[in-house]
Structures are given as C-alpha cells and as structure tokens.
XYZ file of C-alpha atoms in Angstrom:
355
model
C 0.039 -0.038 0.036
C 1.333 3.325 -1.072
C 1.997 5.991 1.586
C -0.801 8.940 1.918
C 0.672 12.268 2.084
C 0.308 14.364 5.109
C 0.570 17.540 3.189
C -1.984 18.591 0.724
C -1.129 19.185 -2.896
C -1.714 22.734 -4.397
C -5.252 23.548 -5.554
C -6.254 22.886 -9.008
C -5.741 25.625 -11.401
C -8.917 26.577 -13.309
C -8.952 27.948 -16.751
C -8.822 31.613 -17.000
C -11.021 32.122 -20.098
C -14.262 30.196 -21.099
C -16.678 30.133 -24.096
C -19.903 31.159 -23.131
C -23.106 29.051 -24.057
C -26.647 29.751 -23.132
C -29.198 27.260 -22.666
C -31.060 28.897 -25.760
C -27.762 28.390 -27.825
C -27.354 25.124 -26.518
C -30.740 23.959 -27.809
C -30.493 25.663 -31.315
C -26.961 24.131 -31.950
C -28.298 20.338 -30.903
C -31.291 21.171 -32.924
C -29.266 22.051 -36.170
C -26.781 19.076 -35.820
C -29.386 16.593 -34.773
C -28.147 13.326 -36.583
C -30.077 12.361 -39.611
C -32.877 14.861 -39.339
C -31.631 17.056 -42.469
C -31.331 13.834 -44.383
C -35.022 12.973 -43.637
C -36.108 16.476 -44.416
C -34.128 16.475 -47.789
C -35.022 12.779 -48.760
C -35.718 12.161 -52.563
C -38.983 10.672 -52.017
C -40.194 13.988 -50.422
C -40.077 15.793 -53.837
C -43.105 16.306 -55.826
C -43.252 14.747 -59.342
C -42.863 17.391 -62.302
C -46.610 17.148 -63.222
C -48.634 16.820 -60.210
C -51.864 16.593 -61.938
C -50.909 13.690 -64.285
C -49.037 11.849 -61.476
C -51.720 12.111 -58.517
C -50.799 9.106 -56.930
C -46.923 10.058 -56.908
C -47.827 13.427 -55.667
C -49.822 12.087 -52.973
C -47.010 9.639 -51.807
C -44.363 12.421 -51.939
C -46.721 14.621 -49.552
C -47.107 11.658 -47.287
C -43.408 11.025 -47.356
C -42.760 14.636 -46.586
C -45.344 14.535 -43.581
C -43.800 11.159 -41.889
C -40.464 12.178 -42.473
C -40.617 15.654 -41.244
C -42.256 14.508 -38.190
C -39.572 11.803 -37.818
C -36.698 14.436 -38.488
C -38.425 16.512 -35.535
C -38.736 13.858 -33.104
C -34.860 13.454 -33.518
C -34.398 16.994 -32.917
C -36.605 17.148 -30.074
C -34.574 14.144 -28.275
C -31.239 15.723 -29.297
C -32.140 19.107 -27.829
C -33.139 17.258 -24.702
C -30.012 15.196 -24.208
C -27.709 18.307 -25.017
C -29.529 20.444 -22.406
C -29.347 17.644 -19.781
C -25.693 17.769 -20.200
C -25.488 21.591 -20.268
C -27.290 21.848 -16.759
C -25.152 19.017 -15.447
C -22.254 20.741 -16.531
C -23.332 24.098 -14.687
C -23.841 22.097 -11.754
C -20.091 20.596 -11.906
C -18.650 24.243 -12.522
C -20.652 25.423 -9.493
C -19.598 22.498 -7.225
C -16.225 23.114 -8.492
C -16.325 27.030 -7.381
C -17.561 26.102 -4.154
C -14.924 23.292 -3.517
C -12.433 26.026 -4.353
C -13.458 28.425 -1.757
C -13.647 25.454 0.847
C -10.300 24.770 -0.301
C -8.966 28.491 0.027
C -10.832 28.570 3.608
C -9.335 25.579 5.053
C -5.607 26.344 3.673
C -6.020 29.794 5.392
C -6.957 28.069 8.629
C -4.042 25.527 8.331
C -1.529 28.007 7.886
C -2.569 29.878 10.815
C -2.517 26.895 13.057
C 0.735 26.153 12.010
C 1.855 29.558 12.655
C 0.273 29.157 16.170
C 2.019 25.854 16.667
C 5.315 27.021 15.849
C 4.705 30.259 18.070
C 4.378 27.636 21.074
C 0.624 28.064 21.319
C -1.690 24.912 21.500
C -3.018 23.768 18.455
C -6.799 24.587 18.463
C -7.666 23.893 14.912
C -6.950 20.324 14.885
C -4.366 20.238 12.022
C -4.689 16.635 11.261
C -8.520 17.034 10.595
C -7.754 19.945 8.402
C -5.340 18.397 6.360
C -7.827 15.229 5.959
C -10.534 17.718 4.905
C -8.164 19.143 2.466
C -7.531 15.736 0.850
C -11.058 14.970 0.621
C -11.817 18.213 -1.142
C -8.690 17.408 -3.722
C -10.426 14.174 -4.187
C -13.635 15.784 -5.097
C -12.162 18.357 -7.126
C -10.234 15.829 -9.296
C -13.452 14.033 -10.025
C -15.194 17.112 -11.034
C -12.575 17.985 -13.352
C -12.651 14.605 -14.912
C -16.672 15.232 -15.101
C -16.239 18.710 -16.678
C -13.866 17.452 -19.135
C -16.084 14.671 -20.177
C -19.088 16.798 -20.122
C -17.263 19.392 -22.745
C -16.247 16.836 -24.952
C -19.863 15.049 -25.326
C -21.505 18.538 -25.498
C -19.048 19.875 -28.353
C -19.903 16.767 -30.064
C -23.649 16.927 -29.803
C -23.579 20.615 -30.694
C -21.046 20.411 -33.630
C -18.484 22.654 -32.105
C -14.851 22.339 -32.918
C -13.583 19.352 -30.492
C -9.996 21.109 -30.539
C -11.241 24.506 -29.015
C -8.896 25.241 -26.102
C -11.468 27.153 -24.557
C -13.808 25.252 -22.102
C -17.622 25.635 -22.359
C -19.121 27.939 -19.453
C -23.090 27.449 -18.991
C -23.975 31.268 -19.015
C -27.541 30.771 -17.694
C -29.287 32.133 -14.561
C -30.373 28.949 -12.648
C -33.785 30.209 -11.469
C -36.642 27.977 -10.648
C -40.022 29.020 -11.763
C -42.248 29.196 -8.759
C -45.546 28.384 -11.054
C -47.250 25.247 -10.689
C -47.561 23.028 -13.587
C -51.349 22.639 -15.111
C -50.784 18.844 -15.647
C -53.904 18.502 -17.715
C -53.039 21.200 -20.056
C -49.489 19.872 -20.200
C -50.937 16.478 -21.483
C -53.241 17.980 -23.996
C -50.371 20.124 -25.268
C -48.061 17.198 -25.199
C -50.345 14.971 -27.151
C -50.819 17.733 -29.582
C -47.397 18.441 -30.548
C -45.160 15.620 -29.824
C -43.737 14.555 -33.259
C -43.658 10.782 -32.895
C -47.253 10.798 -32.048
C -48.122 12.892 -35.030
C -45.843 10.555 -37.454
C -47.844 7.635 -36.021
C -51.281 9.347 -36.911
C -50.244 9.532 -40.466
C -49.801 5.847 -40.509
C -53.146 5.335 -38.441
C -55.229 7.615 -40.962
C -54.482 5.069 -43.768
C -52.745 6.067 -47.268
C -49.056 5.725 -46.213
C -48.901 2.523 -48.664
C -45.791 0.431 -47.904
C -43.989 3.070 -45.795
C -46.604 2.026 -42.875
C -45.298 -1.498 -43.110
C -41.576 -0.213 -43.237
C -42.005 1.730 -39.774
C -43.996 -1.023 -38.168
C -41.395 -3.412 -38.785
C -38.684 -1.003 -37.398
C -40.723 -0.859 -34.240
C -40.990 -4.591 -33.760
C -40.179 -6.928 -36.918
C -43.202 -9.043 -35.896
C -45.336 -6.056 -36.458
C -44.522 -5.821 -40.271
C -45.684 -8.074 -42.951
C -43.681 -11.042 -42.995
C -45.274 -13.070 -45.671
C -44.120 -12.442 -49.134
C -46.582 -11.145 -51.380
C -48.389 -14.001 -53.556
C -47.141 -13.850 -57.239
C -50.688 -14.987 -58.565
C -52.376 -12.299 -56.292
C -50.056 -9.582 -57.932
C -50.580 -10.931 -61.559
C -54.406 -10.743 -60.826
C -54.151 -7.196 -58.897
C -57.039 -5.686 -60.467
C -59.261 -8.454 -59.578
C -58.120 -9.321 -55.898
C -58.628 -7.271 -52.812
C -55.610 -8.685 -50.962
C -53.275 -5.741 -51.000
C -56.258 -3.657 -49.760
C -56.657 -6.078 -46.887
C -52.927 -6.037 -46.018
C -53.040 -1.981 -45.976
C -56.049 -2.052 -43.822
C -54.375 -4.354 -41.431
C -51.312 -2.284 -41.343
C -53.141 0.879 -40.840
C -55.023 -1.024 -37.895
C -51.718 -1.968 -36.358
C -50.311 1.359 -36.655
C -53.466 2.670 -34.618
C -52.928 0.310 -32.079
C -49.197 1.509 -31.549
C -50.549 5.212 -31.711
C -52.925 4.238 -29.011
C -50.172 2.629 -26.843
C -47.829 5.608 -27.443
C -50.283 7.915 -26.648
C -50.705 6.411 -23.035
C -46.860 6.303 -22.395
C -46.616 9.761 -23.740
C -49.203 11.010 -21.264
C -47.567 8.891 -18.447
C -44.269 10.675 -19.334
C -45.752 14.045 -18.951
C -47.646 13.516 -15.753
C -44.525 11.873 -14.029
C -42.113 14.803 -15.139
C -44.829 17.313 -13.797
C -45.227 15.580 -10.527
C -41.358 15.054 -10.031
C -40.846 18.772 -10.943
C -43.369 19.846 -8.404
C -41.180 17.651 -5.702
C -37.776 19.307 -6.957
C -39.379 22.706 -6.491
C -40.279 21.850 -2.696
C -36.664 20.268 -2.353
C -35.357 23.823 -3.617
C -37.110 25.582 -0.901
C -36.041 23.492 1.681
C -32.541 23.667 0.661
C -32.610 27.459 0.474
C -34.089 27.477 4.168
C -31.113 25.467 5.092
C -28.746 27.995 3.610
C -30.402 31.002 5.193
C -30.052 29.063 8.616
C -26.481 28.452 8.094
C -25.759 32.000 6.986
C -27.497 33.006 10.241
C -25.525 30.955 12.270
C -22.358 32.135 10.738
C -23.168 35.599 11.051
C -23.675 35.383 15.025
C -20.415 33.556 15.167
C -18.675 36.251 13.267
C -20.268 38.928 15.613
C -18.949 36.908 18.801
C -15.336 36.765 17.198
C -15.453 40.542 16.693
C -16.475 40.816 20.360
C -13.177 38.752 21.547
C -14.478 35.332 21.721
C -12.392 32.648 20.572
C -14.861 30.496 18.133
C -12.386 29.672 15.512
C -13.184 26.104 15.315
C -16.720 26.399 15.219
C -16.382 29.424 12.888
C -14.467 27.112 10.100
C -17.029 24.450 10.667
C -19.893 26.875 9.869
C -18.199 28.074 6.569
C -17.516 24.489 5.614
C -21.315 24.086 6.326
C -22.226 27.004 4.171
C -20.596 25.702 1.253
C -21.972 22.161 1.609
C -25.486 23.717 1.974
C -25.088 25.824 -1.110
C -23.683 22.944 -2.977
C -26.746 20.862 -2.038
C -29.063 23.913 -2.860
C -27.109 23.952 -6.317
C -27.818 20.292 -6.777
C -31.590 20.688 -6.058
C -31.665 23.534 -8.815
C -30.095 21.315 -11.297
C -32.489 18.512 -10.720
C -35.425 20.921 -11.380
C -33.876 22.383 -14.542
C -33.008 18.801 -15.558
C -36.652 17.532 -14.914
C -38.226 20.796 -16.631
C -36.010 19.886 -19.816
C -37.264 16.429 -19.791
C -41.127 17.586 -19.447
C -40.501 20.094 -22.238
C -39.226 17.035 -24.338
C -41.945 14.706 -23.274
C -44.352 17.409 -24.417
C -42.387 17.737 -27.807
C -41.859 21.545 -27.388
C -38.068 21.745 -27.518
C -38.189 21.327 -31.257
C -40.665 24.044 -31.650
C -39.718 26.898 -28.991
C-alpha cells in the first residue's frame, strides 16, 4: 500500500477563460446538428413529381413522405435538444460545485496556515491540524472527480452541438439558474404534449391510412413481428385488378399503426404526468435547501459577531463556513435537478423542437 501524503497538494488551477454558452444556444445548436434530421427533410421521396395533376398517386405519396419524414426529423431534433440540455445543466452543476470546493479549499488552507504559525509560536493547536489536512485531501479528491466530469461533459457537448473538438476554451453554461414558482397545469400539459409530440403525429399519419408500404416499413422498425413478413403472392400480384388482398393488407397495417399510436399516447401521457409531479417535488426540495442555506448563514453571522467581540470561536467558525459551502452545494444540486426535470417535461411534450 502506498503511503498517503500528510501535506495537501496545491489547489487545481481553473481555466482563466471560457466560451460562454446559453441554454438557448445549446438547444439551437443541438437541433441544427441532430443526426439524420436534415437527411430526412431532404429525402428524395419528399419531392413532388414534375406534373402533379398527371401523377396524382406519386404526388400524394410525396406529400405523405414529407409529413412522415418531417415528423421523424422533428422527433430526432426534440430528443437531441433534450439530451444536450441535460448535459448543459450537469456541466453548470459541476462548474458551480467546483467553485464551492475551491472556496472551501481556500478557507481550509488559510486555517491550516494560521494553525501551523500558532504551533511554531508555541501556542496550543486549537484548529486540529490533522483534521484540516484530511478535509483538504477529501476536497482535492472531489475536485479531481469534478475536473474529470467537466472534461467529459465538454467533450460530449461539443460533439452534440457540432462545435470544434479542439477548441482550447472550455464551455461555460451562462444561464441564470432560476426556479420558476409556477405550478404546472398537468391536464393542459398532457393535452399540449399529445397535440405536438412529433412521434405521435408521425404515427397518426399511418393510422389514418394512405401511407402505403411506408406503414409496413415503420412497423417493422418498431418490432419486426409487427410488419408484414409473408411475401406477396405472385398470382395475387398478377391478378391485382381482380383481388382485394393488397387492400386487406393495407387495412391490417393501418389498424396495427392505430394500435401502436394508442399505446404511445398512453406512454406519452404517463411521461408528462411523471415529469410534472417530479418537477413539483424538486421545487419543494429547492425551497427546503434555500431555508437551510439561510439558517447556516444566520449561524455564521452570529459566530462572526462573537469573534468580533473577542470570543474565541475559531473552530466553530471554520465548521460553519464549511457547512455553508455544503449547504450551497446541496441547493445547487436541487436546482439542477429541477432544471433537468423541466427539460424532460418539455421534451415529453414535444416542445423543445418548437420553441
């Protein structure tokens, strides 16, 4: 087993310059760079034939293709925006926690230096130097983990937002972390989500019929057994004008698409309701954490007054300052949980691609 050093290392050096990124910018970049979305919008089957009146069937298919692929593209964009924003707020938390740890590190180093000076002067160690060193080592370990997380989140966000991977400036989430006090109107949120969600609107095109073989293709993608497996009968295709087999197959595919739509609508409603309830819980947690911060601030102010009056409260004062950093860190985590859940709610409602 390697020996654990008794002296703490120098504090980690933070970057002197950042590249600012707002949540709005993050969403826009994520939507613009969503994988395959542009390809779906520009698919060749979306193009109308040169003579729409003469080629009515081809024109109808092109319009259906444009609708279906457009909804599919918006679903990819909505999901990409949600995933990017979740990482954006996690990066904001990591940077904020790193700042709090840096402040705690500075406070502990100051107290350790004062204790060492007092010990050299022959005074009794009242600050418990071994305990201070252990706390410093713990903070350094936490900072190292945060630095690794910040680096990973930067790399992932740059890829999601199509930003230069070799940019030396790390990203800085420049967004006010405010929690909205308003309650979510759950029933209205459900109605809005069922109306706007791109994946549901795509399935509605299939459930309405008229999407032809495209319905079977999508059903097969959802589950191979949902699509048509049996090959078309050669005799039936030869006698196409005199058989209703293709119509029956299309009606069956349309009915299966309607069933899938019903199931997806139930799941979408459950996602929206769950996110709304979770958001309410996180708001309550934020309020509780804010009260805790104020309580610690009050205790710290009282100790500072006693110190100014000549009372020796050094140990209690250090503990109170560290408690304040921890309370602020807990508050920050609760605020980030609220923001991440709010993003998930907007994603579940299909709004991220529409805002």
